[in-house]
Coordinates of C-alpha atoms and ligand atoms in Angstrom, one line a residue:
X850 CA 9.3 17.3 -14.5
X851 CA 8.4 14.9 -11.9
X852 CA 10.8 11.0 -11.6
X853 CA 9.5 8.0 -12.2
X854 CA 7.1 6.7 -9.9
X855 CA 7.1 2.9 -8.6
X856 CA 3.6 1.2 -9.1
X857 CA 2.9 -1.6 -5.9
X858 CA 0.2 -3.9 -6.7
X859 CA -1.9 -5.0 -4.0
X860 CA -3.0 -8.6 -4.8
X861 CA -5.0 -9.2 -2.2
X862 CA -8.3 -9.6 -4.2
X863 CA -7.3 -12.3 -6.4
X864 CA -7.1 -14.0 -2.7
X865 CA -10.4 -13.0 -1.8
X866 CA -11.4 -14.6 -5.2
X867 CA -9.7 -17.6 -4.8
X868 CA -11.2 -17.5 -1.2
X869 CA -14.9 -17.5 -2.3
X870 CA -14.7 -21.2 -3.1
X871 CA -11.8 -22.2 -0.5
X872 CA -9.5 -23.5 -3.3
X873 CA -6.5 -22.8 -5.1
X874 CA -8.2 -20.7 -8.3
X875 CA -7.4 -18.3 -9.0
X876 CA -3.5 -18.8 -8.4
X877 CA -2.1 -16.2 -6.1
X878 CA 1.6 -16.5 -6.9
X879 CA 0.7 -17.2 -10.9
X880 CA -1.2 -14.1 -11.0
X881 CA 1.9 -12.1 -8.7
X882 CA 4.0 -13.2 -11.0
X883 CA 2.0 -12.5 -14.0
X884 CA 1.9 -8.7 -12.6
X885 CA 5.8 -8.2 -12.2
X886 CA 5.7 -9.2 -15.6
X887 CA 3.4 -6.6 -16.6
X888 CA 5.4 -3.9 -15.3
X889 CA 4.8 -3.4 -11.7
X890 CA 7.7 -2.7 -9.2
X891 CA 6.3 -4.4 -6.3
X892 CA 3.9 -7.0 -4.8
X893 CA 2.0 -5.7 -1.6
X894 CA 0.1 -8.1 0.9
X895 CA -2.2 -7.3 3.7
X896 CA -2.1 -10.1 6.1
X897 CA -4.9 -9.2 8.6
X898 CA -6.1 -10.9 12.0
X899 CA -9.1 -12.4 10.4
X900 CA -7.0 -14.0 7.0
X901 CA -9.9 -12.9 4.6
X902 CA -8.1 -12.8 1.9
X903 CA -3.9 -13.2 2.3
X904 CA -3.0 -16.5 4.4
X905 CA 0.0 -17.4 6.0
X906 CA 1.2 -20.3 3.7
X907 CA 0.5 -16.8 0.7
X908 CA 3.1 -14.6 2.2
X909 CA 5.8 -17.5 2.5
X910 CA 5.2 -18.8 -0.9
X911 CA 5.2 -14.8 -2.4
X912 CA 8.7 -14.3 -0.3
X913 CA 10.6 -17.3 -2.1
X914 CA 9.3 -16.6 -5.7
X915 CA 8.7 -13.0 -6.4
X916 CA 10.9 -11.5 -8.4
X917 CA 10.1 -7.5 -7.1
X918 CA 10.1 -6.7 -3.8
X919 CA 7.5 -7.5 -1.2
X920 CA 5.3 -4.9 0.8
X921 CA 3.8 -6.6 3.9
X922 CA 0.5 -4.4 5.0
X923 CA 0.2 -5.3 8.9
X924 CA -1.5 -4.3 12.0
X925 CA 0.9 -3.2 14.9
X926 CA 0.1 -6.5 16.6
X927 CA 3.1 -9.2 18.2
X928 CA 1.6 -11.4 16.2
X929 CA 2.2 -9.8 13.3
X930 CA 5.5 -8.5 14.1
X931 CA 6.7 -12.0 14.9
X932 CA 5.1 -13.0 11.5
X933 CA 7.0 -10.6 9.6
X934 CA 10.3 -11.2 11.9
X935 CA 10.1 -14.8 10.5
X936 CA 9.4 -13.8 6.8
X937 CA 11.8 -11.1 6.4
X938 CA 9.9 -8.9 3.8
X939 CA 11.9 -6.4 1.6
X940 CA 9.0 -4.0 3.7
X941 CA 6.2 -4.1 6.0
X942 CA 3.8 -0.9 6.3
X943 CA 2.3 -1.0 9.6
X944 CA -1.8 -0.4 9.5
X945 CA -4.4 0.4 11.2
X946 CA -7.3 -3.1 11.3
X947 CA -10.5 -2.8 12.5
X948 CA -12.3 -6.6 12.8
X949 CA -15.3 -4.8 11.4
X950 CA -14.0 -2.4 8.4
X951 CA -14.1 -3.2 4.9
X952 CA -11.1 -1.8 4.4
X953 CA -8.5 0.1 6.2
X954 CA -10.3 3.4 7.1
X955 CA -8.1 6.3 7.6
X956 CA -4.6 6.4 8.9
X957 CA -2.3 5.1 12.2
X958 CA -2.7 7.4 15.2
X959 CA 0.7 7.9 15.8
X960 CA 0.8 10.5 18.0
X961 CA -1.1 8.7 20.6
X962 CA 1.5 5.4 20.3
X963 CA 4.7 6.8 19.4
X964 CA 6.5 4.1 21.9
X965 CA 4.5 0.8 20.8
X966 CA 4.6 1.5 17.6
X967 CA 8.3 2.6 17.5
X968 CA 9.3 -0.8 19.5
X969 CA 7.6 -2.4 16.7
X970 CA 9.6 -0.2 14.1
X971 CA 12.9 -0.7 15.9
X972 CA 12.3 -4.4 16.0
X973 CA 11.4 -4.7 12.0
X974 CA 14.2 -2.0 11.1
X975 CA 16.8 -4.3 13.1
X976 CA 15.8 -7.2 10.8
X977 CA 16.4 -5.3 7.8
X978 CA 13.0 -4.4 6.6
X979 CA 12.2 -1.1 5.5
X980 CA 9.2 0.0 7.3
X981 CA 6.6 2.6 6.4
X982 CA 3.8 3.8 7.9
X983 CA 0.4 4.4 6.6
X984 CA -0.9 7.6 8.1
X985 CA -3.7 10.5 6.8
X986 CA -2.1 13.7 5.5
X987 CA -1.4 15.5 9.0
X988 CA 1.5 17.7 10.3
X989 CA 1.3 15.6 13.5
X990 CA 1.1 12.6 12.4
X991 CA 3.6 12.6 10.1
X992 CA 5.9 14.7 12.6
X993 CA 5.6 11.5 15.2
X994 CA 6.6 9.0 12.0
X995 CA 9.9 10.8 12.0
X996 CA 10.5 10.7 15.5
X997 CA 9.4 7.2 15.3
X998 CA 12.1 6.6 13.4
X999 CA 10.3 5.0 10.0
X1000 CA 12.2 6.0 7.0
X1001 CA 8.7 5.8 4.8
X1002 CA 5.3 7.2 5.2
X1003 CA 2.2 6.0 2.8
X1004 CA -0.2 9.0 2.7
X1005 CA -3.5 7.7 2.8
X1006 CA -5.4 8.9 -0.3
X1007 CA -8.9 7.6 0.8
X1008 CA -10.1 11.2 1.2
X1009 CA -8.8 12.5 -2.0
X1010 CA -10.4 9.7 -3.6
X1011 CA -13.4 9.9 -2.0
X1012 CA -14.0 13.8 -2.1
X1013 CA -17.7 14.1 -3.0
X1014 CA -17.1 17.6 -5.4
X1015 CA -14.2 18.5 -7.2
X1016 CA -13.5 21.9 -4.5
X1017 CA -13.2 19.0 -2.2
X1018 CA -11.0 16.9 -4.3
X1019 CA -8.9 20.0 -4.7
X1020 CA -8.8 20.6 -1.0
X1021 CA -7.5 17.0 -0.1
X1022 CA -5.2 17.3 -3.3
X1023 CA -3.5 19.9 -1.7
X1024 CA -3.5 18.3 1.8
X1025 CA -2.0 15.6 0.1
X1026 CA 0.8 17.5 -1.3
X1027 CA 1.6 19.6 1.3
X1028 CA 1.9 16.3 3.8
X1029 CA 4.5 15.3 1.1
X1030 CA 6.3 18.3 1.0
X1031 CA 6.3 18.6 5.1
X1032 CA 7.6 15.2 5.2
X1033 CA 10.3 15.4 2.7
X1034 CA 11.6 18.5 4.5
X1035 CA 12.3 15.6 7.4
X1036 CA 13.9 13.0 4.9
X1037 CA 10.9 11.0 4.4
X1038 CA 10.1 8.7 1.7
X1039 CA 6.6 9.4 0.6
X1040 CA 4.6 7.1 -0.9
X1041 CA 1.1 7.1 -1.1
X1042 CA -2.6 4.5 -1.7
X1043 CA -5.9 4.1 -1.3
X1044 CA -9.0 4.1 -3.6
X1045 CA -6.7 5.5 -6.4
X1046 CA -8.0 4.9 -10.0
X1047 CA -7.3 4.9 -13.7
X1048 CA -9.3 8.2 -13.4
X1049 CA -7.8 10.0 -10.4
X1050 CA -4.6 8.6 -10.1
X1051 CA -2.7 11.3 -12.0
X1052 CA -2.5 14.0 -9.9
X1053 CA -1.3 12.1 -7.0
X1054 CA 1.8 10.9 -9.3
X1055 CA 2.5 14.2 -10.1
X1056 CA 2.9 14.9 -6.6
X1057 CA 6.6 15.9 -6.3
X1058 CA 9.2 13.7 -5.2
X1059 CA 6.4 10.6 -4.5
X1060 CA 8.4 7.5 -4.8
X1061 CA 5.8 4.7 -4.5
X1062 CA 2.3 4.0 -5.4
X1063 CA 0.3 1.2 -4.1
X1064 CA -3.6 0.1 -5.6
X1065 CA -5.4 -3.0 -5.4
X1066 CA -9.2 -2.8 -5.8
X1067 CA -9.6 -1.0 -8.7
X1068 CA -6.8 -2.4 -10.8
X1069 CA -7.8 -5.9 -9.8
X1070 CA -11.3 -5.1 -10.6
X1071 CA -10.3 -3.5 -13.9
X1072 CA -8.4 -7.0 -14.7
X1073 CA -12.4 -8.6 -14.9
X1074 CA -12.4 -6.9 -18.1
X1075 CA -9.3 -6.0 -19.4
X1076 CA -7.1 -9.1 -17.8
X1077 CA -4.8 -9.1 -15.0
X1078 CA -1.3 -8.0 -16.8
X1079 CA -3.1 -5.6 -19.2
X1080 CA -4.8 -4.0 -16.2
X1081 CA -1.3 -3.4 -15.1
X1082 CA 0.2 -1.8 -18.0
X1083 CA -2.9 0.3 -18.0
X1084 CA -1.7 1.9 -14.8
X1085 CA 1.8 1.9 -15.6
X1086 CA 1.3 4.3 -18.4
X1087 CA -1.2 6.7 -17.3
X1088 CA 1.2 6.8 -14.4
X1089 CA 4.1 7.4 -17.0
X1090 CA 2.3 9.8 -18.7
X1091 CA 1.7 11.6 -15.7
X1092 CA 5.3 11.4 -14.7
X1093 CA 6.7 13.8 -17.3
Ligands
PXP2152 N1 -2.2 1.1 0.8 C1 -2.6 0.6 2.0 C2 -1.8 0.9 3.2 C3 -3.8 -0.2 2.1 O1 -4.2 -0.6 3.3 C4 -4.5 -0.4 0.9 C5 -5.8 -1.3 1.0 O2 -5.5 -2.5 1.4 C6 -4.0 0.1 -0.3 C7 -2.9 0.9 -0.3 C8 -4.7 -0.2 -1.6 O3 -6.0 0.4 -1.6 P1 -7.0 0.1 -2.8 O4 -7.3 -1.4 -2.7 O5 -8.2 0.9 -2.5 O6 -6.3 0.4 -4.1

């Protein structure tokens, strides 16, 4: 039997919606708020260089009046850093940001910037926010988190999601669990997002010990038809169901 698994929302396409006609519609913290409601655990945010969808004025008015905890997505920049020092997040989870990506492709290289990235870590951890870091499925990689001294990983699921057959699916299934399983061995908390769905989410719940789930796109897209809180509980029980 596998525990309970927390469900992070990633809000920020209602602000990419809201940005389309540079207003205030639809409401960012109404619809956060709404969510909690719903059933999620957490809000998550990605504040990126370029502000296309989360602003700055977003993540101080989420910090006062959420009710779960806030996940800040951020690049390993100073800027950011000093953004997050300011704002105090319950977490951050640092990112990789490309100016030109749609979204954020693959995982941190860690390995290659163990000592910028863990001056950034130290820095966040000494404020009091629980950092993770989003990295692919890879000994390595998830090896240089713990030296880095992160207490949380995401596992990128993009792959997984991705996987063109289900042999492939299977493949990065396994990849997945076997990250999770490597990284628990170090004392790791594992959580895990990207392109999960309604339809593939399950098996990445059942995924022992995984702690924290977070999905945006498809749940926000799902809300077009279904509504924004219903969309939620939608996740929350396939996720429960999975869970026993
Ligand atoms: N986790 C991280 C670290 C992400 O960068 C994203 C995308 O912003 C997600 C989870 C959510 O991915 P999706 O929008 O595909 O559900």
């Amino acid at each position: 039997m596998n525990q309970y698994v927390r469900l992070g929302v990633n809000i920020d396409h209602v602000a990419t919606l809201r940005n389309a006609r540079g207003g205030t519609d639809p409401n960012l913290l109404q619809m956060a708020l709404a969510v909690e409601e719903a059933g999620a655990d957490g809000i998550t945010i990605h504040l990126r260089e370029d502000r296309r969808h989360v602003r700055d004025d977003d993540v101080w008015l989420l910090r006062d009046h959420l009710r779960t905890p806030m996940n800040l997505e951020m690049a390993a920049t100073d800027e950011m850093v000093r953004i997050a020092l300011k704002a105090t997040p319950k977490a951050c989870c640092i990112v990789p940001e490309h100016r030109r990506e749609v979204t954020t492709e693959g995982g941190l290289d860690l390995v290659n910037q163990v000592s910028q990235i863990g001056a950034q870590v130290a820095k966040l951890s000494d404020a009091g926010i629980e950092v993770s870091l989003f990295i692919d499925p890879n000994t390595e990689q998830i090896q240089a988190a713990h030296e880095i001294g992160a207490p949380v990983i995401e596992l990128h699921t993009g792959e997984y999601a991705n996987a063109a057959t289900p042999e492939q699916r299977d493949s990065k299934l396994k990849r997945l669990k076997e990250g999770a399983m490597f990284a628990h061995r170090l004392g790791l908390i594992v959580n895990a997002g990207h392109g999960l769905t309604k339809f593939n989410v399950a098996p990445i719940v059942s995924i022992g010990g995984m702690y924290e789930l977070n999905i945006g796109h498809s749940l926000v897209a799902r809300a077009l038809m279904v509504g924004l809180p219903e969309a939620v509980r939608e996740f929350r029980w396939i996720m429960d169901r999975a869970c026993r």
